[in-house]
């Protein structure tokens, strides 16, 4: 299962959850049959293989703000929902596979190497963020430290799934502007 969000809070009295989805994209929601809840990994780290502690059946779900409201059969009241607040929200891997010609799901490129147009390695994608306008790739830079870079068509040149590489043409100095480790 893939980590796509976290339980923000209980919603209502009947065990519903308000889930914040990291990318804000819930296009997979109509196909959601079950989901996992479990530990959130430290920033930049992949979830542990045993991170999912509960797998729940999805009774109903709908988009809501930057995420969704979901009701699991197993969560019957607000107390049960409050017990899983701040837990990671996981969905089946196959829900996050884009079709040819579609936009990609960010999770598909987690761990990919980012290179510039001259094939110089800039770093590795370790996480994702958003500035409200666009998605940001959190990059563990080749020279150390982290930076956020906008994941926009103007900078993106190529995604190679076979070599797990993203080629970007970034403006000079952008990696220094997006530093996370000195904030």
Tab-separated table of C-alpha atoms in Angstrom, residues 12 32 34-35 39 72 76 88 91 96 98 107 110 130 152 174-175 177 181 183:
chain	number	residue	atom	x	y	z
A	12	UNK	CA	-19.189	14.055	12.566
A	32	UNK	CA	-11.456	2.935	-3.426
A	34	UNK	CA	-10.445	-0.454	1.199
A	35	UNK	CA	-7.709	1.602	2.805
A	39	UNK	CA	2.249	4.973	11.200
A	72	UNK	CA	-15.152	2.779	7.141
A	76	UNK	CA	-18.833	3.145	14.109
A	88	UNK	CA	-1.127	7.742	7.896
A	91	UNK	CA	-4.297	3.010	-0.473
A	96	UNK	CA	-1.852	5.111	-8.236
A	98	UNK	CA	-1.432	6.354	-14.419
A	107	UNK	CA	3.886	8.738	-5.755
A	110	UNK	CA	9.102	9.000	-5.334
A	130	UNK	CA	2.629	22.188	-2.223
A	152	UNK	CA	5.667	22.341	-13.493
A	174	UNK	CA	16.524	27.719	-7.984
A	175	UNK	CA	17.924	24.887	-5.868
A	177	UNK	CA	16.210	29.416	-3.224
A	181	UNK	CA	17.622	22.917	5.763
A	183	UNK	CA	14.808	27.675	7.344
